[in-house]
Amino acid sequence: MAIFLESLFNGLSIGAVLLIAALGLAIVFGLMGVINLAHGELIMLGAYATFVTQNLFKGFGEPWFDFYIIVALPVAFVVSGLTGLILEKGVIRYLYGRPLETLLATWGVSLILRQLVRSVNWVLMIAIGIFSLLFFGGMFLLKGRYPEKISNLITGTILTLSIALAAITGYFLQQNSPKRMTELWFGTRNVDVTAPAWLRGGIPIGGFQVPIARVFIIILTIVCILAIYWFLNKSSWGLRIRAVTQNRTMSACLGIPTEKVDALTFSIGSGLAGIAGCGISLLGSVGPNTGQNYIIDTFMVVVVGGVGNLLGTIIAALGIGILNYLIGSGILVIFLIDIAFLKPLVDILMFFASTSMAKVLVFALIIIFLQIKPAGIFPPKGRNAQL
Amino acid sequence: MARLGRRKFLTYTSAALGSSIVLKAYAKSPAQATAQQIAQASGDKIKVGILHSLSGTMAISETTVVDAEKLAIKEINADGGVLGKQIEAIVEDGASDWPTFAEKAAKLIEQDQVVTVFGCWTSASRQAVLPVFESKNHMLWYPIQYEGQECSRNIFYTGATPNQQIEPAVDWLLANKGTKFFLVGSDYVFPRTANTIIKEQLAVKGGEIVGEDYLPLGNTEVTPIITKIRVALPNGGIIFNSLNGDSNVAFFKQMQGAGLTPEQYPVMSVSIAEEEVRQIGKEYLRGHYAAWNYFQTVDTPANQKFVEAFRAEYGQDRVTNDPMEAAYIMVYLWKQAVEKAGTTELEAVRAAAIGQSMDAPEGFVEMKPSHHISKTVRIGQIRDDGLFEIVWSTDGPIDPLPWNQFVPETKGYGCDWSDPNKGGRYQM
């Protein structure tokens, strides 16, 4: 019994990590149909936001430091959410309904974001600021004043000029400013996020210890799911989001500002990725490549769960988590070893009872599952189904 | 839904291209600046290649080694250079991609005409460039502890072979911490080979392997492994860890959460040095062990000088570690070999390199005929400040054994490049 409970908890806790990482994607990919390969990088930004908050709180001393994680959650949400907003406004809204282009563009964005955290320093930020001010300021001032042919020419000129100016300023600052300005904020190395003391230990129950960080993530996941459920089903913006998801043209006709709804949906999805980043920084590493560790798993969860269905995502994440744990840890072998007629099965499971091989088996099972149910656990029904 | 016109598309792609170029420029500028400064120092130069990953997964580790190599070159240049000439370092980025390593190695040799190359970290990258160096009969200096089972005429290895790191660590654990071992590693060539060696060694010396598991590189979900450890070692035991990179962070964070303490479950790591401790967080590592040839806390005059010089160059908050030290001394060993040969001609330097010795930060080292160096072995325990308390060390340097003596296929084989009848693999 004890081992059963322990397995259930460990499986759930792996599932919770998958789920919290996939929640944002369930909204962005599930509801909006955007294949966002930069989702992992939004998680990574959330983790870096946690790192920055932690360092700020180190200055406040001991009693306050213990609670930095509480502050880091909203900070991570806002940082990733704002990045998502810029991403939607700058790239994705031009690409709705064109999955291949979206895929390539968001992959490019993910590369840019990864390189950004490696090379960001004050000089680079100033250069980006100058560029944004010149380019977007110029575009704003000149918008709609000229016919299309000239306006394209002007856009090109402003773009070239602002890039050149930003680059020149940046170059001179890089050469001539004090070390504090040119010092990299994070660099290429991983950074350490240390959980506050109360999150580091565990609660002993019977023979094993329940890690508090895991419990924290499970609670965080539940809170996030409840909040999303409430938002989508009870708030007026949630109603609009659901309306746009179901029938964009009709919603627009009825006066729903679809562009605003798109931006909002995408930002919330991105913000959730930020919260996920904050959560997983308690368990894993924080570095430029952090997002890459999660991106495949998150897509897997959303696809298995059925696109556009929150409940499906939850079941898929927990299912994959528990399966991964039971096979990888060899617990399944211990359960089944006494049953004589299952001997061949036990032998097969023994072979797969390592972390690498468990992944292989779970992937294979997922492929088989998707052959039987290509649209996931809960396929979209009726007119929305695009099969 | 706005359609994207051709012109707009051009505008935005050029913007994306422009910003990526700007980003790249910032990323690269420090490296290039130093290389240029070195180049400007003198008109009469000796060109050497530095080939490491400056981008990609391995950049985290390899950039620190580049720092150490550049420091050594800078010091040698300030001291008058080699044969009266300044050294010019040409830095190439292997980009954590093994075919790129081979391509850049060929470029350094053919296009830049370097006289030697310092480089590589992973065994995979070394094995990728090996055919290039062998076909052009050129010279590579390699600074990382590795799994052994290789002995090339064209490579000088200044990192530890298994008998200079892993085997003494296992012996020490058997003597001090018990006989039950659980092996954890990343799923690639080094941990697999290392664990094969440990298994053979424990079979001979009377230890017991109660389980082993491998994580794919980059995997951060270690709960199944922790369960396995608890099932296999209910009353505590030794965990031998050859995980690499991100998985280490997850492993130690989640070990602590699951209540596996260093007192009950001491972890001996062979890929965690000062730099990694900083990135994982010392709160999670306190009390665990690592086996290396060099720690920043080694008490030798050469080490004090090295640490001071490194901090003066790169900042007071930086730490030095084993691969950096090995990279630093290999540049000096090459310089001594060139000076003894009196030329940079490859055959002469290769012959002169054997027998070169120095008082390195880790202690006395000597280049052996097997193209590997003798090294002192140390075991350190992680302190509150994130550095290592040295709890054990060998009395003097241990000779390298590139062919492992516990593995049946290579038992009894040796390597001697000073004798034309022996070569890379001969029966001892």
mmCIF file with all atom_site columns, N, CA and C in Angstrom, chain B residues 282-340:
data_model
loop_
_atom_site.group_PDB
_atom_site.id
_atom_site.type_symbol
_atom_site.label_atom_id
_atom_site.label_alt_id
_atom_site.label_comp_id
_atom_site.label_asym_id
_atom_site.label_entity_id
_atom_site.label_seq_id
_atom_site.pdbx_PDB_ins_code
_atom_site.Cartn_x
_atom_site.Cartn_y
_atom_site.Cartn_z
_atom_site.occupancy
_atom_site.B_iso_or_equiv
_atom_site.pdbx_formal_charge
_atom_site.auth_seq_id
_atom_site.auth_comp_id
_atom_site.auth_asym_id
_atom_site.auth_atom_id
_atom_site.pdbx_PDB_model_num
ATOM 1   N N  . LYS B 1 282 ? 25.466 25.863 -4.107  1.00 0.00 ? 282 LYS B N  1
ATOM 2   C CA . LYS B 1 282 ? 26.237 25.130 -3.103  1.00 0.00 ? 282 LYS B CA 1
ATOM 3   C C  . LYS B 1 282 ? 25.357 24.556 -1.999  1.00 0.00 ? 282 LYS B C  1
ATOM 4   N N  . GLU B 1 283 ? 24.175 25.139 -1.792  1.00 0.00 ? 283 GLU B N  1
ATOM 5   C CA . GLU B 1 283 ? 23.275 24.622 -0.752  1.00 0.00 ? 283 GLU B CA 1
ATOM 6   C C  . GLU B 1 283 ? 22.884 23.172 -1.010  1.00 0.00 ? 283 GLU B C  1
ATOM 7   N N  . TYR B 1 284 ? 22.854 22.797 -2.302  1.00 0.00 ? 284 TYR B N  1
ATOM 8   C CA . TYR B 1 284 ? 22.433 21.438 -2.636  1.00 0.00 ? 284 TYR B CA 1
ATOM 9   C C  . TYR B 1 284 ? 23.590 20.445 -2.599  1.00 0.00 ? 284 TYR B C  1
ATOM 10  N N  . LEU B 1 285 ? 24.816 20.955 -2.605  1.00 0.00 ? 285 LEU B N  1
ATOM 11  C CA . LEU B 1 285 ? 25.967 20.076 -2.810  1.00 0.00 ? 285 LEU B CA 1
ATOM 12  C C  . LEU B 1 285 ? 26.815 19.859 -1.566  1.00 0.00 ? 285 LEU B C  1
ATOM 13  N N  . ARG B 1 286 ? 26.572 20.665 -0.547  1.00 0.00 ? 286 ARG B N  1
ATOM 14  C CA . ARG B 1 286 ? 27.435 20.635 0.630   1.00 0.00 ? 286 ARG B CA 1
ATOM 15  C C  . ARG B 1 286 ? 27.575 19.210 1.169   1.00 0.00 ? 286 ARG B C  1
ATOM 16  N N  . GLY B 1 287 ? 28.823 18.781 1.373   1.00 0.00 ? 287 GLY B N  1
ATOM 17  C CA . GLY B 1 287 ? 29.056 17.458 1.957   1.00 0.00 ? 287 GLY B CA 1
ATOM 18  C C  . GLY B 1 287 ? 29.276 16.354 0.948   1.00 0.00 ? 287 GLY B C  1
ATOM 19  N N  . HIS B 1 288 ? 28.950 16.588 -0.336  1.00 0.00 ? 288 HIS B N  1
ATOM 20  C CA . HIS B 1 288 ? 29.203 15.561 -1.338  1.00 0.00 ? 288 HIS B CA 1
ATOM 21  C C  . HIS B 1 288 ? 30.660 15.636 -1.818  1.00 0.00 ? 288 HIS B C  1
ATOM 22  N N  . TYR B 1 289 ? 31.081 14.635 -2.613  1.00 0.00 ? 289 TYR B N  1
ATOM 23  C CA . TYR B 1 289 ? 32.486 14.511 -2.970  1.00 0.00 ? 289 TYR B CA 1
ATOM 24  C C  . TYR B 1 289 ? 32.727 14.639 -4.467  1.00 0.00 ? 289 TYR B C  1
ATOM 25  N N  . ALA B 1 290 ? 33.940 14.997 -4.822  1.00 0.00 ? 290 ALA B N  1
ATOM 26  C CA . ALA B 1 290 ? 34.343 14.962 -6.222  1.00 0.00 ? 290 ALA B CA 1
ATOM 27  C C  . ALA B 1 290 ? 35.793 14.523 -6.291  1.00 0.00 ? 290 ALA B C  1
ATOM 28  N N  . ALA B 1 291 ? 36.134 13.830 -7.373  1.00 0.00 ? 291 ALA B N  1
ATOM 29  C CA . ALA B 1 291 ? 37.510 13.382 -7.574  1.00 0.00 ? 291 ALA B CA 1
ATOM 30  C C  . ALA B 1 291 ? 38.096 14.133 -8.761  1.00 0.00 ? 291 ALA B C  1
ATOM 31  N N  . TRP B 1 292 ? 39.243 14.776 -8.539  1.00 0.00 ? 292 TRP B N  1
ATOM 32  C CA . TRP B 1 292 ? 39.924 15.532 -9.588  1.00 0.00 ? 292 TRP B CA 1
ATOM 33  C C  . TRP B 1 292 ? 41.427 15.489 -9.321  1.00 0.00 ? 292 TRP B C  1
ATOM 34  N N  . ASN B 1 293 ? 42.165 16.080 -10.229 1.00 0.00 ? 293 ASN B N  1
ATOM 35  C CA . ASN B 1 293 ? 43.598 16.240 -10.016 1.00 0.00 ? 293 ASN B CA 1
ATOM 36  C C  . ASN B 1 293 ? 43.917 17.606 -9.433  1.00 0.00 ? 293 ASN B C  1
ATOM 37  N N  . TYR B 1 294 ? 43.000 18.541 -9.645  1.00 0.00 ? 294 TYR B N  1
ATOM 38  C CA . TYR B 1 294 ? 43.240 19.903 -9.198  1.00 0.00 ? 294 TYR B CA 1
ATOM 39  C C  . TYR B 1 294 ? 41.967 20.464 -8.581  1.00 0.00 ? 294 TYR B C  1
ATOM 40  N N  . PHE B 1 295 ? 42.118 21.170 -7.463  1.00 0.00 ? 295 PHE B N  1
ATOM 41  C CA . PHE B 1 295 ? 41.029 21.979 -6.925  1.00 0.00 ? 295 PHE B CA 1
ATOM 42  C C  . PHE B 1 295 ? 41.575 23.384 -6.726  1.00 0.00 ? 295 PHE B C  1
ATOM 43  N N  . GLN B 1 296 ? 40.673 24.363 -6.690  1.00 0.00 ? 296 GLN B N  1
ATOM 44  C CA . GLN B 1 296 ? 41.159 25.728 -6.489  1.00 0.00 ? 296 GLN B CA 1
ATOM 45  C C  . GLN B 1 296 ? 41.869 25.867 -5.147  1.00 0.00 ? 296 GLN B C  1
ATOM 46  N N  . THR B 1 297 ? 41.521 24.985 -4.195  1.00 0.00 ? 297 THR B N  1
ATOM 47  C CA . THR B 1 297 ? 42.078 25.076 -2.849  1.00 0.00 ? 297 THR B CA 1
ATOM 48  C C  . THR B 1 297 ? 43.424 24.370 -2.705  1.00 0.00 ? 297 THR B C  1
ATOM 49  N N  . VAL B 1 298 ? 43.970 23.795 -3.793  1.00 0.00 ? 298 VAL B N  1
ATOM 50  C CA . VAL B 1 298 ? 45.272 23.135 -3.701  1.00 0.00 ? 298 VAL B CA 1
ATOM 51  C C  . VAL B 1 298 ? 46.318 24.142 -3.217  1.00 0.00 ? 298 VAL B C  1
ATOM 52  N N  . ASP B 1 299 ? 47.148 23.719 -2.269  1.00 0.00 ? 299 ASP B N  1
ATOM 53  C CA . ASP B 1 299 ? 48.074 24.660 -1.643  1.00 0.00 ? 299 ASP B CA 1
ATOM 54  C C  . ASP B 1 299 ? 49.473 24.506 -2.237  1.00 0.00 ? 299 ASP B C  1
ATOM 55  N N  . THR B 1 300 ? 49.689 25.097 -3.405  1.00 0.00 ? 300 THR B N  1
ATOM 56  C CA . THR B 1 300 ? 51.041 25.143 -3.966  1.00 0.00 ? 300 THR B CA 1
ATOM 57  C C  . THR B 1 300 ? 51.312 26.574 -4.413  1.00 0.00 ? 300 THR B C  1
ATOM 58  N N  . PRO B 1 301 ? 52.578 26.981 -4.419  1.00 0.00 ? 301 PRO B N  1
ATOM 59  C CA . PRO B 1 301 ? 52.882 28.353 -4.863  1.00 0.00 ? 301 PRO B CA 1
ATOM 60  C C  . PRO B 1 301 ? 52.412 28.593 -6.299  1.00 0.00 ? 301 PRO B C  1
ATOM 61  N N  . ALA B 1 302 ? 52.565 27.575 -7.158  1.00 0.00 ? 302 ALA B N  1
ATOM 62  C CA . ALA B 1 302 ? 52.159 27.745 -8.550  1.00 0.00 ? 302 ALA B CA 1
ATOM 63  C C  . ALA B 1 302 ? 50.660 27.988 -8.647  1.00 0.00 ? 302 ALA B C  1
ATOM 64  N N  . ASN B 1 303 ? 49.909 27.338 -7.746  1.00 0.00 ? 303 ASN B N  1
ATOM 65  C CA . ASN B 1 303 ? 48.465 27.512 -7.791  1.00 0.00 ? 303 ASN B CA 1
ATOM 66  C C  . ASN B 1 303 ? 48.059 28.909 -7.330  1.00 0.00 ? 303 ASN B C  1
ATOM 67  N N  . GLN B 1 304 ? 48.724 29.412 -6.255  1.00 0.00 ? 304 GLN B N  1
ATOM 68  C CA . GLN B 1 304 ? 48.395 30.773 -5.806  1.00 0.00 ? 304 GLN B CA 1
ATOM 69  C C  . GLN B 1 304 ? 48.607 31.767 -6.933  1.00 0.00 ? 304 GLN B C  1
ATOM 70  N N  . LYS B 1 305 ? 49.705 31.582 -7.659  1.00 0.00 ? 305 LYS B N  1
ATOM 71  C CA . LYS B 1 305 ? 50.018 32.469 -8.769  1.00 0.00 ? 305 LYS B CA 1
ATOM 72  C C  . LYS B 1 305 ? 48.943 32.356 -9.865  1.00 0.00 ? 305 LYS B C  1
ATOM 73  N N  . PHE B 1 306 ? 48.551 31.107 -10.167 1.00 0.00 ? 306 PHE B N  1
ATOM 74  C CA . PHE B 1 306 ? 47.562 30.853 -11.214 1.00 0.00 ? 306 PHE B CA 1
ATOM 75  C C  . PHE B 1 306 ? 46.218 31.497 -10.861 1.00 0.00 ? 306 PHE B C  1
ATOM 76  N N  . VAL B 1 307 ? 45.742 31.247 -9.618  1.00 0.00 ? 307 VAL B N  1
ATOM 77  C CA . VAL B 1 307 ? 44.441 31.779 -9.209  1.00 0.00 ? 307 VAL B CA 1
ATOM 78  C C  . VAL B 1 307 ? 44.465 33.302 -9.233  1.00 0.00 ? 307 VAL B C  1
ATOM 79  N N  . GLU B 1 308 ? 45.560 33.885 -8.727  1.00 0.00 ? 308 GLU B N  1
ATOM 80  C CA . GLU B 1 308 ? 45.657 35.352 -8.711  1.00 0.00 ? 308 GLU B CA 1
ATOM 81  C C  . GLU B 1 308 ? 45.646 35.924 -10.126 1.00 0.00 ? 308 GLU B C  1
ATOM 82  N N  . ALA B 1 309 ? 46.450 35.312 -11.007 1.00 0.00 ? 309 ALA B N  1
ATOM 83  C CA . ALA B 1 309 ? 46.528 35.805 -12.378 1.00 0.00 ? 309 ALA B CA 1
ATOM 84  C C  . ALA B 1 309 ? 45.182 35.680 -13.065 1.00 0.00 ? 309 ALA B C  1
ATOM 85  N N  . PHE B 1 310 ? 44.492 34.564 -12.815 1.00 0.00 ? 310 PHE B N  1
ATOM 86  C CA . PHE B 1 310 ? 43.207 34.340 -13.472 1.00 0.00 ? 310 PHE B CA 1
ATOM 87  C C  . PHE B 1 310 ? 42.180 35.364 -13.015 1.00 0.00 ? 310 PHE B C  1
ATOM 88  N N  . ARG B 1 311 ? 42.168 35.622 -11.701 1.00 0.00 ? 311 ARG B N  1
ATOM 89  C CA . ARG B 1 311 ? 41.194 36.574 -11.180 1.00 0.00 ? 311 ARG B CA 1
ATOM 90  C C  . ARG B 1 311 ? 41.500 37.991 -11.639 1.00 0.00 ? 311 ARG B C  1
ATOM 91  N N  . ALA B 1 312 ? 42.783 38.315 -11.710 1.00 0.00 ? 312 ALA B N  1
ATOM 92  C CA . ALA B 1 312 ? 43.163 39.657 -12.158 1.00 0.00 ? 312 ALA B CA 1
ATOM 93  C C  . ALA B 1 312 ? 42.706 39.862 -13.597 1.00 0.00 ? 312 ALA B C  1
ATOM 94  N N  . GLU B 1 313 ? 42.754 38.790 -14.383 1.00 0.00 ? 313 GLU B N  1
ATOM 95  C CA . GLU B 1 313 ? 42.402 38.909 -15.795 1.00 0.00 ? 313 GLU B CA 1
ATOM 96  C C  . GLU B 1 313 ? 40.887 38.906 -16.016 1.00 0.00 ? 313 GLU B C  1
ATOM 97  N N  . TYR B 1 314 ? 40.172 38.035 -15.296 1.00 0.00 ? 314 TYR B N  1
ATOM 98  C CA . TYR B 1 314 ? 38.758 37.817 -15.631 1.00 0.00 ? 314 TYR B CA 1
ATOM 99  C C  . TYR B 1 314 ? 37.778 38.238 -14.537 1.00 0.00 ? 314 TYR B C  1
ATOM 100 N N  . GLY B 1 315 ? 38.250 38.718 -13.397 1.00 0.00 ? 315 GLY B N  1
ATOM 101 C CA . GLY B 1 315 ? 37.322 39.172 -12.373 1.00 0.00 ? 315 GLY B CA 1
ATOM 102 C C  . GLY B 1 315 ? 37.467 38.381 -11.089 1.00 0.00 ? 315 GLY B C  1
ATOM 103 N N  . GLN B 1 316 ? 37.246 39.054 -9.959  1.00 0.00 ? 316 GLN B N  1
ATOM 104 C CA . GLN B 1 316 ? 37.471 38.445 -8.647  1.00 0.00 ? 316 GLN B CA 1
ATOM 105 C C  . GLN B 1 316 ? 36.469 37.358 -8.323  1.00 0.00 ? 316 GLN B C  1
ATOM 106 N N  . ASP B 1 317 ? 35.322 37.370 -9.005  1.00 0.00 ? 317 ASP B N  1
ATOM 107 C CA . ASP B 1 317 ? 34.308 36.382 -8.654  1.00 0.00 ? 317 ASP B CA 1
ATOM 108 C C  . ASP B 1 317 ? 34.493 35.069 -9.409  1.00 0.00 ? 317 ASP B C  1
ATOM 109 N N  . ARG B 1 318 ? 35.503 34.997 -10.285 1.00 0.00 ? 318 ARG B N  1
ATOM 110 C CA . ARG B 1 318 ? 35.664 33.770 -11.067 1.00 0.00 ? 318 ARG B CA 1
ATOM 111 C C  . ARG B 1 318 ? 36.385 32.691 -10.259 1.00 0.00 ? 318 ARG B C  1
ATOM 112 N N  . VAL B 1 319 ? 36.099 31.425 -10.593 1.00 0.00 ? 319 VAL B N  1
ATOM 113 C CA . VAL B 1 319 ? 36.778 30.313 -9.933  1.00 0.00 ? 319 VAL B CA 1
ATOM 114 C C  . VAL B 1 319 ? 37.609 29.563 -10.974 1.00 0.00 ? 319 VAL B C  1
ATOM 115 N N  . THR B 1 320 ? 38.606 28.833 -10.483 1.00 0.00 ? 320 THR B N  1
ATOM 116 C CA . THR B 1 320 ? 39.390 27.996 -11.389 1.00 0.00 ? 320 THR B CA 1
ATOM 117 C C  . THR B 1 320 ? 39.039 26.543 -11.098 1.00 0.00 ? 320 THR B C  1
ATOM 118 N N  . ASN B 1 321 ? 39.171 25.674 -12.109 1.00 0.00 ? 321 ASN B N  1
ATOM 119 C CA . ASN B 1 321 ? 38.877 24.268 -11.883 1.00 0.00 ? 321 ASN B CA 1
ATOM 120 C C  . ASN B 1 321 ? 39.840 23.375 -12.661 1.00 0.00 ? 321 ASN B C  1
ATOM 121 N N  . ASP B 1 322 ? 39.601 22.079 -12.563 1.00 0.00 ? 322 ASP B N  1
ATOM 122 C CA . ASP B 1 322 ? 40.529 21.098 -13.122 1.00 0.00 ? 322 ASP B CA 1
ATOM 123 C C  . ASP B 1 322 ? 40.738 21.225 -14.635 1.00 0.00 ? 322 ASP B C  1
ATOM 124 N N  . PRO B 1 323 ? 39.671 21.250 -15.440 1.00 0.00 ? 323 PRO B N  1
ATOM 125 C CA . PRO B 1 323 ? 39.915 21.386 -16.887 1.00 0.00 ? 323 PRO B CA 1
ATOM 126 C C  . PRO B 1 323 ? 40.642 22.685 -17.238 1.00 0.00 ? 323 PRO B C  1
ATOM 127 N N  . MET B 1 324 ? 40.347 23.760 -16.517 1.00 0.00 ? 324 MET B N  1
ATOM 128 C CA . MET B 1 324 ? 41.015 25.025 -16.796 1.00 0.00 ? 324 MET B CA 1
ATOM 129 C C  . MET B 1 324 ? 42.499 24.922 -16.478 1.00 0.00 ? 324 MET B C  1
ATOM 130 N N  . GLU B 1 325 ? 42.804 24.256 -15.366 1.00 0.00 ? 325 GLU B N  1
ATOM 131 C CA . GLU B 1 325 ? 44.214 24.119 -14.995 1.00 0.00 ? 325 GLU B CA 1
ATOM 132 C C  . GLU B 1 325 ? 44.960 23.281 -16.022 1.00 0.00 ? 325 GLU B C  1
ATOM 133 N N  . ALA B 1 326 ? 44.300 22.179 -16.468 1.00 0.00 ? 326 ALA B N  1
ATOM 134 C CA . ALA B 1 326 ? 44.944 21.311 -17.458 1.00 0.00 ? 326 ALA B CA 1
ATOM 135 C C  . ALA B 1 326 ? 45.161 22.067 -18.767 1.00 0.00 ? 326 ALA B C  1
ATOM 136 N N  . ALA B 1 327 ? 44.196 22.936 -19.102 1.00 0.00 ? 327 ALA B N  1
ATOM 137 C CA . ALA B 1 327 ? 44.324 23.719 -20.337 1.00 0.00 ? 327 ALA B CA 1
ATOM 138 C C  . ALA B 1 327 ? 45.461 24.734 -20.217 1.00 0.00 ? 327 ALA B C  1
ATOM 139 N N  . TYR B 1 328 ? 45.585 25.299 -19.018 1.00 0.00 ? 328 TYR B N  1
ATOM 140 C CA . TYR B 1 328 ? 46.616 26.312 -18.763 1.00 0.00 ? 328 TYR B CA 1
ATOM 141 C C  . TYR B 1 328 ? 48.011 25.690 -18.853 1.00 0.00 ? 328 TYR B C  1
ATOM 142 N N  . ILE B 1 329 ? 48.186 24.503 -18.236 1.00 0.00 ? 329 ILE B N  1
ATOM 143 C CA . ILE B 1 329 ? 49.540 23.923 -18.227 1.00 0.00 ? 329 ILE B CA 1
ATOM 144 C C  . ILE B 1 329 ? 49.912 23.343 -19.587 1.00 0.00 ? 329 ILE B C  1
ATOM 145 N N  . MET B 1 330 ? 48.905 22.948 -20.393 1.00 0.00 ? 330 MET B N  1
ATOM 146 C CA . MET B 1 330 ? 49.284 22.321 -21.665 1.00 0.00 ? 330 MET B CA 1
ATOM 147 C C  . MET B 1 330 ? 49.913 23.345 -22.602 1.00 0.00 ? 330 MET B C  1
ATOM 148 N N  . VAL B 1 331 ? 49.497 24.608 -22.464 1.00 0.00 ? 331 VAL B N  1
ATOM 149 C CA . VAL B 1 331 ? 50.116 25.638 -23.292 1.00 0.00 ? 331 VAL B CA 1
ATOM 150 C C  . VAL B 1 331 ? 51.588 25.801 -22.899 1.00 0.00 ? 331 VAL B C  1
ATOM 151 N N  . TYR B 1 332 ? 51.845 25.748 -21.583 1.00 0.00 ? 332 TYR B N  1
ATOM 152 C CA . TYR B 1 332 ? 53.227 25.868 -21.111 1.00 0.00 ? 332 TYR B CA 1
ATOM 153 C C  . TYR B 1 332 ? 54.064 24.661 -21.525 1.00 0.00 ? 332 TYR B C  1
ATOM 154 N N  . LEU B 1 333 ? 53.460 23.445 -21.447 1.00 0.00 ? 333 LEU B N  1
ATOM 155 C CA . LEU B 1 333 ? 54.204 22.250 -21.846 1.00 0.00 ? 333 LEU B CA 1
ATOM 156 C C  . LEU B 1 333 ? 54.561 22.318 -23.336 1.00 0.00 ? 333 LEU B C  1
ATOM 157 N N  . TRP B 1 334 ? 53.619 22.819 -24.141 1.00 0.00 ? 334 TRP B N  1
ATOM 158 C CA . TRP B 1 334 ? 53.896 22.977 -25.578 1.00 0.00 ? 334 TRP B CA 1
ATOM 159 C C  . TRP B 1 334 ? 55.037 23.966 -25.795 1.00 0.00 ? 334 TRP B C  1
ATOM 160 N N  . LYS B 1 335 ? 54.980 25.073 -25.025 1.00 0.00 ? 335 LYS B N  1
ATOM 161 C CA . LYS B 1 335 ? 56.022 26.104 -25.159 1.00 0.00 ? 335 LYS B CA 1
ATOM 162 C C  . LYS B 1 335 ? 57.391 25.517 -24.818 1.00 0.00 ? 335 LYS B C  1
ATOM 163 N N  . GLN B 1 336 ? 57.451 24.738 -23.728 1.00 0.00 ? 336 GLN B N  1
ATOM 164 C CA . GLN B 1 336 ? 58.735 24.131 -23.346 1.00 0.00 ? 336 GLN B CA 1
ATOM 165 C C  . GLN B 1 336 ? 59.247 23.192 -24.431 1.00 0.00 ? 336 GLN B C  1
ATOM 166 N N  . ALA B 1 337 ? 58.286 22.431 -25.031 1.00 0.00 ? 337 ALA B N  1
ATOM 167 C CA . ALA B 1 337 ? 58.686 21.485 -26.074 1.00 0.00 ? 337 ALA B CA 1
ATOM 168 C C  . ALA B 1 337 ? 59.243 22.231 -27.282 1.00 0.00 ? 337 ALA B C  1
ATOM 169 N N  . VAL B 1 338 ? 58.609 23.335 -27.658 1.00 0.00 ? 338 VAL B N  1
ATOM 170 C CA . VAL B 1 338 ? 59.078 24.122 -28.798 1.00 0.00 ? 338 VAL B CA 1
ATOM 171 C C  . VAL B 1 338 ? 60.462 24.684 -28.500 1.00 0.00 ? 338 VAL B C  1
ATOM 172 N N  . GLU B 1 339 ? 60.655 25.151 -27.270 1.00 0.00 ? 339 GLU B N  1
ATOM 173 C CA . GLU B 1 339 ? 61.947 25.726 -26.924 1.00 0.00 ? 339 GLU B CA 1
ATOM 174 C C  . GLU B 1 339 ? 63.049 24.671 -26.926 1.00 0.00 ? 339 GLU B C  1
ATOM 175 N N  . LYS B 1 340 ? 62.695 23.476 -26.461 1.00 0.00 ? 340 LYS B N  1
ATOM 176 C CA . LYS B 1 340 ? 63.692 22.406 -26.466 1.00 0.00 ? 340 LYS B CA 1
ATOM 177 C C  . LYS B 1 340 ? 64.032 22.002 -27.900 1.00 0.00 ? 340 LYS B C  1
#
